[in-house]
Amino acid sequence: MVSSSSFLLLVALLALVSWQAFASDPSPLQDFCVADKNSPVLVNGFVCKNPKGVNADDFFKAAELDKPRMTNKVGSNVTLINVMQIAGLNTLGISIARIDYAPLGQNPPHTHPRATEILTVLEGTLYVGFVTSNPNNTLLSKVLNKGDVFVFPVGLIHFQFNPNPHMPAVAIAALSSQNPGAITIANAVFGSKPPISDDVLAKAFQVEKGTIDWLQAQFWENNHY
């Protein structure tokens, strides 16, 4: 007979294994599952296209990631290639992004709720970092030069900033999801529709309601294209 303590330990281990199995995009059960974006069936991801109708274009996009992009008022432009651009990424658990930074531009604090990110600098210099979860909220940051690589763990708030006032910077990032999602903190908090009550935000940030009203009146521009 298995003792109660051993049984509980076994249950805990099985729960941990199960959690790890579902902690990211599910593994494919066949060679590929090209997204059928016209299917009326709703699933977690996309229904598979009939493999007999799949061709090389389902795995291709002339994305021109070698060409610079215009940046916005925060000084960055994120060009994401995910399952919405390449249907063949469905179930494969990966996507890629080119990020352009103007001089003194930044990719402001944000999170990816469904992906870990690994970033490499192609041109210029970046000051990057992420903040650990409560209660410590420790900032881990680094200055990256051309060829350097940095990892941002899934779900944690992170940022990139180009400290050079004269030269732009470029990075490429890979993300561990076909659809990593992005939540830009300022946009979500002060630019939500409908807006969060200024009473709530004034209390949360310990400032006057007038400050919150001013922040909510700003145009919170999206830098993900």
mmCIF file of C-alpha atoms in Angstrom:
data_model
loop_
_atom_site.group_PDB
_atom_site.id
_atom_site.type_symbol
_atom_site.label_atom_id
_atom_site.label_comp_id
_atom_site.label_asym_id
_atom_site.label_seq_id
_atom_site.Cartn_x
_atom_site.Cartn_y
_atom_site.Cartn_z
ATOM 1 C CA MET A 1 0.000 0.000 0.000
ATOM 2 C CA VAL A 2 1.177 3.523 -0.812
ATOM 3 C CA SER A 3 1.334 5.782 2.223
ATOM 4 C CA SER A 4 -0.748 8.986 2.196
ATOM 5 C CA SER A 5 2.393 11.164 2.202
ATOM 6 C CA SER A 6 3.828 9.287 -0.816
ATOM 7 C CA PHE A 7 0.505 9.576 -2.622
ATOM 8 C CA LEU A 8 0.372 13.324 -2.026
ATOM 9 C CA LEU A 9 3.941 13.677 -3.273
ATOM 10 C CA LEU A 10 3.043 11.728 -6.418
ATOM 11 C CA VAL A 11 0.009 13.955 -7.025
ATOM 12 C CA ALA A 12 2.134 17.077 -6.569
ATOM 13 C CA LEU A 13 4.735 15.814 -9.034
ATOM 14 C CA LEU A 14 2.060 14.945 -11.597
ATOM 15 C CA ALA A 15 0.538 18.402 -11.190
ATOM 16 C CA LEU A 16 3.938 20.023 -11.736
ATOM 17 C CA VAL A 17 4.584 17.967 -14.875
ATOM 18 C CA SER A 18 1.118 18.785 -16.203
ATOM 19 C CA TRP A 19 1.637 22.495 -15.551
ATOM 20 C CA GLN A 20 4.954 22.437 -17.433
ATOM 21 C CA ALA A 21 3.265 20.670 -20.338
ATOM 22 C CA PHE A 22 0.741 23.484 -20.703
ATOM 23 C CA ALA A 23 3.005 26.409 -19.772
ATOM 24 C CA SER A 24 3.552 27.439 -23.402
ATOM 25 C CA ASP A 25 2.119 26.756 -26.835
ATOM 26 C CA PRO A 26 1.076 23.079 -27.152
ATOM 27 C CA SER A 27 3.428 20.803 -29.067
ATOM 28 C CA PRO A 28 2.290 19.791 -32.559
ATOM 29 C CA LEU A 29 0.991 16.258 -33.097
ATOM 30 C CA GLN A 30 1.869 16.241 -36.803
ATOM 31 C CA ASP A 31 4.471 17.802 -39.106
ATOM 32 C CA PHE A 32 2.528 21.058 -39.305
ATOM 33 C CA CYS A 33 -0.905 22.584 -38.806
ATOM 34 C CA VAL A 34 -1.200 25.504 -41.200
ATOM 35 C CA ALA A 35 -3.819 27.919 -39.859
ATOM 36 C CA ASP A 36 -7.173 27.917 -41.629
ATOM 37 C CA LYS A 37 -8.188 31.485 -40.841
ATOM 38 C CA ASN A 38 -11.487 31.119 -42.716
ATOM 39 C CA SER A 39 -12.795 28.298 -40.533
ATOM 40 C CA PRO A 40 -15.809 29.196 -38.342
ATOM 41 C CA VAL A 41 -14.598 26.738 -35.685
ATOM 42 C CA LEU A 42 -13.135 28.431 -32.616
ATOM 43 C CA VAL A 43 -10.175 26.707 -30.948
ATOM 44 C CA ASN A 44 -7.125 27.756 -28.931
ATOM 45 C CA GLY A 45 -5.130 28.941 -31.929
ATOM 46 C CA PHE A 46 -6.413 28.042 -35.391
ATOM 47 C CA VAL A 47 -7.966 24.998 -37.026
ATOM 48 C CA CYS A 48 -5.621 23.131 -39.358
ATOM 49 C CA LYS A 49 -5.871 23.670 -43.078
ATOM 50 C CA ASN A 50 -6.225 20.469 -45.128
ATOM 51 C CA PRO A 51 -2.587 19.381 -45.612
ATOM 52 C CA LYS A 52 -3.334 18.459 -49.223
ATOM 53 C CA GLY A 53 -3.866 22.154 -49.917
ATOM 54 C CA VAL A 54 -0.693 23.348 -48.173
ATOM 55 C CA ASN A 55 2.121 24.871 -50.221
ATOM 56 C CA ALA A 56 5.411 26.693 -49.598
ATOM 57 C CA ASP A 57 3.701 30.098 -49.456
ATOM 58 C CA ASP A 58 1.976 29.018 -46.225
ATOM 59 C CA PHE A 59 5.441 29.125 -44.595
ATOM 60 C CA PHE A 60 6.722 32.284 -46.285
ATOM 61 C CA LYS A 61 6.426 36.055 -46.092
ATOM 62 C CA ALA A 62 8.401 38.668 -48.000
ATOM 63 C CA ALA A 63 8.734 40.650 -44.770
ATOM 64 C CA GLU A 64 11.735 42.793 -45.793
ATOM 65 C CA LEU A 65 13.092 42.651 -42.260
ATOM 66 C CA ASP A 66 16.406 43.884 -43.638
ATOM 67 C CA LYS A 67 14.917 47.328 -44.296
ATOM 68 C CA PRO A 68 14.629 50.110 -41.685
ATOM 69 C CA ARG A 69 11.213 51.203 -40.405
ATOM 70 C CA MET A 70 9.844 54.593 -39.468
ATOM 71 C CA THR A 71 9.582 55.082 -35.699
ATOM 72 C CA ASN A 72 6.766 56.741 -33.734
ATOM 73 C CA LYS A 73 6.749 59.363 -30.963
ATOM 74 C CA VAL A 74 8.229 56.951 -28.387
ATOM 75 C CA GLY A 75 11.009 56.314 -30.887
ATOM 76 C CA SER A 76 10.489 52.685 -31.875
ATOM 77 C CA ASN A 77 8.772 50.399 -34.342
ATOM 78 C CA VAL A 78 8.144 46.708 -33.665
ATOM 79 C CA THR A 79 7.527 44.654 -36.819
ATOM 80 C CA LEU A 80 6.161 41.337 -35.566
ATOM 81 C CA ILE A 81 5.915 38.238 -37.738
ATOM 82 C CA ASN A 82 3.549 35.822 -36.024
ATOM 83 C CA VAL A 83 0.821 33.365 -37.049
ATOM 84 C CA MET A 84 -1.292 36.231 -38.373
ATOM 85 C CA GLN A 85 1.383 36.876 -41.035
ATOM 86 C CA ILE A 86 2.608 33.301 -41.648
ATOM 87 C CA ALA A 87 -0.155 30.697 -41.335
ATOM 88 C CA GLY A 88 2.403 27.880 -41.117
ATOM 89 C CA LEU A 89 3.482 29.111 -37.656
ATOM 90 C CA ASN A 90 0.262 27.703 -36.179
ATOM 91 C CA THR A 91 1.141 25.248 -33.328
ATOM 92 C CA LEU A 92 4.898 25.748 -33.826
ATOM 93 C CA GLY A 93 5.338 28.032 -30.803
ATOM 94 C CA ILE A 94 7.620 30.671 -32.304
ATOM 95 C CA SER A 95 7.557 34.140 -33.831
ATOM 96 C CA ILE A 96 10.070 36.844 -34.712
ATOM 97 C CA ALA A 97 10.231 40.631 -34.623
ATOM 98 C CA ARG A 98 12.448 43.379 -35.974
ATOM 99 C CA ILE A 99 12.676 46.387 -33.645
ATOM 100 C CA ASP A 100 13.881 49.782 -34.879
ATOM 101 C CA TYR A 101 14.913 52.455 -32.362
ATOM 102 C CA ALA A 102 15.359 56.134 -33.133
ATOM 103 C CA PRO A 103 18.158 58.020 -31.341
ATOM 104 C CA LEU A 104 17.020 58.148 -27.679
ATOM 105 C CA GLY A 105 14.033 55.996 -28.692
ATOM 106 C CA GLN A 106 12.618 53.209 -26.606
ATOM 107 C CA ASN A 107 10.407 50.162 -26.700
ATOM 108 C CA PRO A 108 8.518 51.191 -23.531
ATOM 109 C CA PRO A 109 7.847 48.896 -20.559
ATOM 110 C CA HIS A 110 5.599 46.045 -21.663
ATOM 111 C CA THR A 111 4.980 42.342 -21.183
ATOM 112 C CA HIS A 112 4.384 39.338 -23.408
ATOM 113 C CA PRO A 113 1.768 37.248 -21.582
ATOM 114 C CA ARG A 114 2.446 34.121 -23.630
ATOM 115 C CA ALA A 115 6.147 34.166 -24.510
ATOM 116 C CA THR A 116 9.746 34.377 -23.415
ATOM 117 C CA GLU A 117 11.792 36.695 -25.629
ATOM 118 C CA ILE A 118 15.417 36.436 -26.717
ATOM 119 C CA LEU A 119 16.826 39.591 -28.302
ATOM 120 C CA THR A 120 20.034 40.289 -30.204
ATOM 121 C CA VAL A 121 21.357 43.716 -31.193
ATOM 122 C CA LEU A 122 22.135 44.083 -34.908
ATOM 123 C CA GLU A 123 23.146 47.740 -34.891
ATOM 124 C CA GLY A 124 23.869 50.293 -32.190
ATOM 125 C CA THR A 125 23.611 50.083 -28.414
ATOM 126 C CA LEU A 126 20.624 49.311 -26.177
ATOM 127 C CA TYR A 127 19.999 49.654 -22.464
ATOM 128 C CA VAL A 128 17.600 46.808 -21.625
ATOM 129 C CA GLY A 129 16.083 45.264 -18.536
ATOM 130 C CA PHE A 130 13.216 43.492 -16.840
ATOM 131 C CA VAL A 131 11.605 43.666 -13.406
ATOM 132 C CA THR A 132 10.911 40.593 -11.281
ATOM 133 C CA SER A 133 7.489 39.928 -9.772
ATOM 134 C CA ASN A 134 6.225 41.023 -6.339
ATOM 135 C CA PRO A 135 7.329 41.454 -3.632
ATOM 136 C CA ASN A 136 10.931 42.191 -4.662
ATOM 137 C CA ASN A 137 10.402 43.979 -8.010
ATOM 138 C CA THR A 138 14.135 43.719 -8.708
ATOM 139 C CA LEU A 139 15.411 45.453 -11.847
ATOM 140 C CA LEU A 140 17.876 43.348 -13.848
ATOM 141 C CA SER A 141 19.419 45.510 -16.581
ATOM 142 C CA LYS A 142 22.322 45.549 -19.004
ATOM 143 C CA VAL A 143 23.849 47.695 -21.735
ATOM 144 C CA LEU A 144 23.988 45.672 -24.966
ATOM 145 C CA ASN A 145 26.260 46.294 -27.919
ATOM 146 C CA LYS A 146 26.143 44.922 -31.445
ATOM 147 C CA GLY A 147 26.020 41.113 -31.359
ATOM 148 C CA ASP A 148 24.981 40.867 -27.687
ATOM 149 C CA VAL A 149 22.010 38.729 -26.639
ATOM 150 C CA PHE A 150 19.565 39.166 -23.734
ATOM 151 C CA VAL A 151 16.585 37.120 -22.518
ATOM 152 C CA PHE A 152 13.301 38.471 -21.123
ATOM 153 C CA PRO A 153 11.379 35.794 -19.166
ATOM 154 C CA VAL A 154 7.732 35.199 -20.033
ATOM 155 C CA GLY A 155 5.228 37.629 -18.525
ATOM 156 C CA LEU A 156 7.730 39.995 -16.878
ATOM 157 C CA ILE A 157 7.738 43.749 -17.538
ATOM 158 C CA HIS A 158 10.703 44.675 -19.737
ATOM 159 C CA PHE A 159 11.999 47.478 -21.956
ATOM 160 C CA GLN A 160 14.710 48.544 -24.392
ATOM 161 C CA PHE A 161 16.172 52.042 -24.726
ATOM 162 C CA ASN A 162 18.628 53.474 -27.244
ATOM 163 C CA PRO A 163 20.913 55.792 -25.203
ATOM 164 C CA ASN A 164 22.670 57.209 -28.269
ATOM 165 C CA PRO A 165 21.366 60.707 -29.146
ATOM 166 C CA HIS A 166 22.793 60.555 -32.678
ATOM 167 C CA MET A 167 22.531 56.989 -34.019
ATOM 168 C CA PRO A 168 19.562 54.603 -34.412
ATOM 169 C CA ALA A 169 19.639 50.987 -33.253
ATOM 170 C CA VAL A 170 18.173 47.755 -34.581
ATOM 171 C CA ALA A 171 17.421 44.441 -32.872
ATOM 172 C CA ILE A 172 15.873 41.107 -33.794
ATOM 173 C CA ALA A 173 13.818 39.209 -31.216
ATOM 174 C CA ALA A 174 12.516 35.645 -31.215
ATOM 175 C CA LEU A 175 9.499 34.795 -29.034
ATOM 176 C CA SER A 176 8.363 31.398 -27.792
ATOM 177 C CA SER A 177 4.778 31.617 -29.040
ATOM 178 C CA GLN A 178 3.002 31.778 -32.371
ATOM 179 C CA ASN A 179 1.046 34.693 -30.851
ATOM 180 C CA PRO A 180 3.007 36.159 -27.914
ATOM 181 C CA GLY A 181 0.756 39.161 -27.290
ATOM 182 C CA ALA A 182 1.991 42.498 -25.980
ATOM 183 C CA ILE A 183 0.691 44.663 -23.138
ATOM 184 C CA THR A 184 2.329 48.106 -23.064
ATOM 185 C CA ILE A 185 1.968 49.189 -19.453
ATOM 186 C CA ALA A 186 1.260 52.910 -19.944
ATOM 187 C CA ASN A 187 -1.177 52.250 -22.800
ATOM 188 C CA ALA A 188 -3.072 49.622 -20.828
ATOM 189 C CA VAL A 189 -3.286 51.627 -17.596
ATOM 190 C CA PHE A 190 -3.915 55.134 -18.939
ATOM 191 C CA GLY A 191 -5.296 54.416 -22.404
ATOM 192 C CA SER A 192 -7.828 51.655 -21.751
ATOM 193 C CA LYS A 193 -11.258 51.859 -23.384
ATOM 194 C CA PRO A 194 -13.357 52.623 -21.428
ATOM 195 C CA PRO A 195 -10.911 54.343 -19.055
ATOM 196 C CA ILE A 196 -10.137 52.977 -15.617
ATOM 197 C CA SER A 197 -11.680 55.155 -12.912
ATOM 198 C CA ASP A 198 -9.370 58.015 -11.953
ATOM 199 C CA ASP A 199 -10.287 57.278 -8.323
ATOM 200 C CA VAL A 200 -8.758 53.819 -8.717
ATOM 201 C CA LEU A 201 -5.606 55.041 -10.455
ATOM 202 C CA ALA A 202 -5.090 58.037 -8.153
ATOM 203 C CA LYS A 203 -5.163 55.678 -5.169
ATOM 204 C CA ALA A 204 -2.938 53.097 -6.873
ATOM 205 C CA PHE A 205 -0.265 55.620 -7.913
ATOM 206 C CA GLN A 206 -0.694 57.880 -4.863
ATOM 207 C CA VAL A 207 -1.130 61.048 -6.939
ATOM 208 C CA GLU A 208 -3.853 63.657 -7.417
ATOM 209 C CA LYS A 209 -6.775 62.799 -9.675
ATOM 210 C CA GLY A 210 -5.856 65.738 -11.888
ATOM 211 C CA THR A 211 -2.554 64.026 -12.724
ATOM 212 C CA ILE A 212 -4.408 60.869 -13.718
ATOM 213 C CA ASP A 213 -6.900 62.856 -15.805
ATOM 214 C CA TRP A 214 -3.998 64.507 -17.647
ATOM 215 C CA LEU A 215 -2.336 61.162 -18.324
ATOM 216 C CA GLN A 216 -5.585 59.619 -19.552
ATOM 217 C CA ALA A 217 -6.075 62.561 -21.926
ATOM 218 C CA GLN A 218 -2.808 61.795 -23.737
ATOM 219 C CA PHE A 219 -2.655 59.807 -26.982
ATOM 220 C CA TRP A 220 -1.032 56.492 -26.124
ATOM 221 C CA GLU A 221 0.441 55.385 -29.417
ATOM 222 C CA ASN A 222 0.962 51.736 -30.294
ATOM 223 C CA ASN A 223 4.456 50.878 -31.571
ATOM 224 C CA HIS A 224 3.594 47.287 -32.624
ATOM 225 C CA TYR A 225 2.839 46.965 -36.320
#
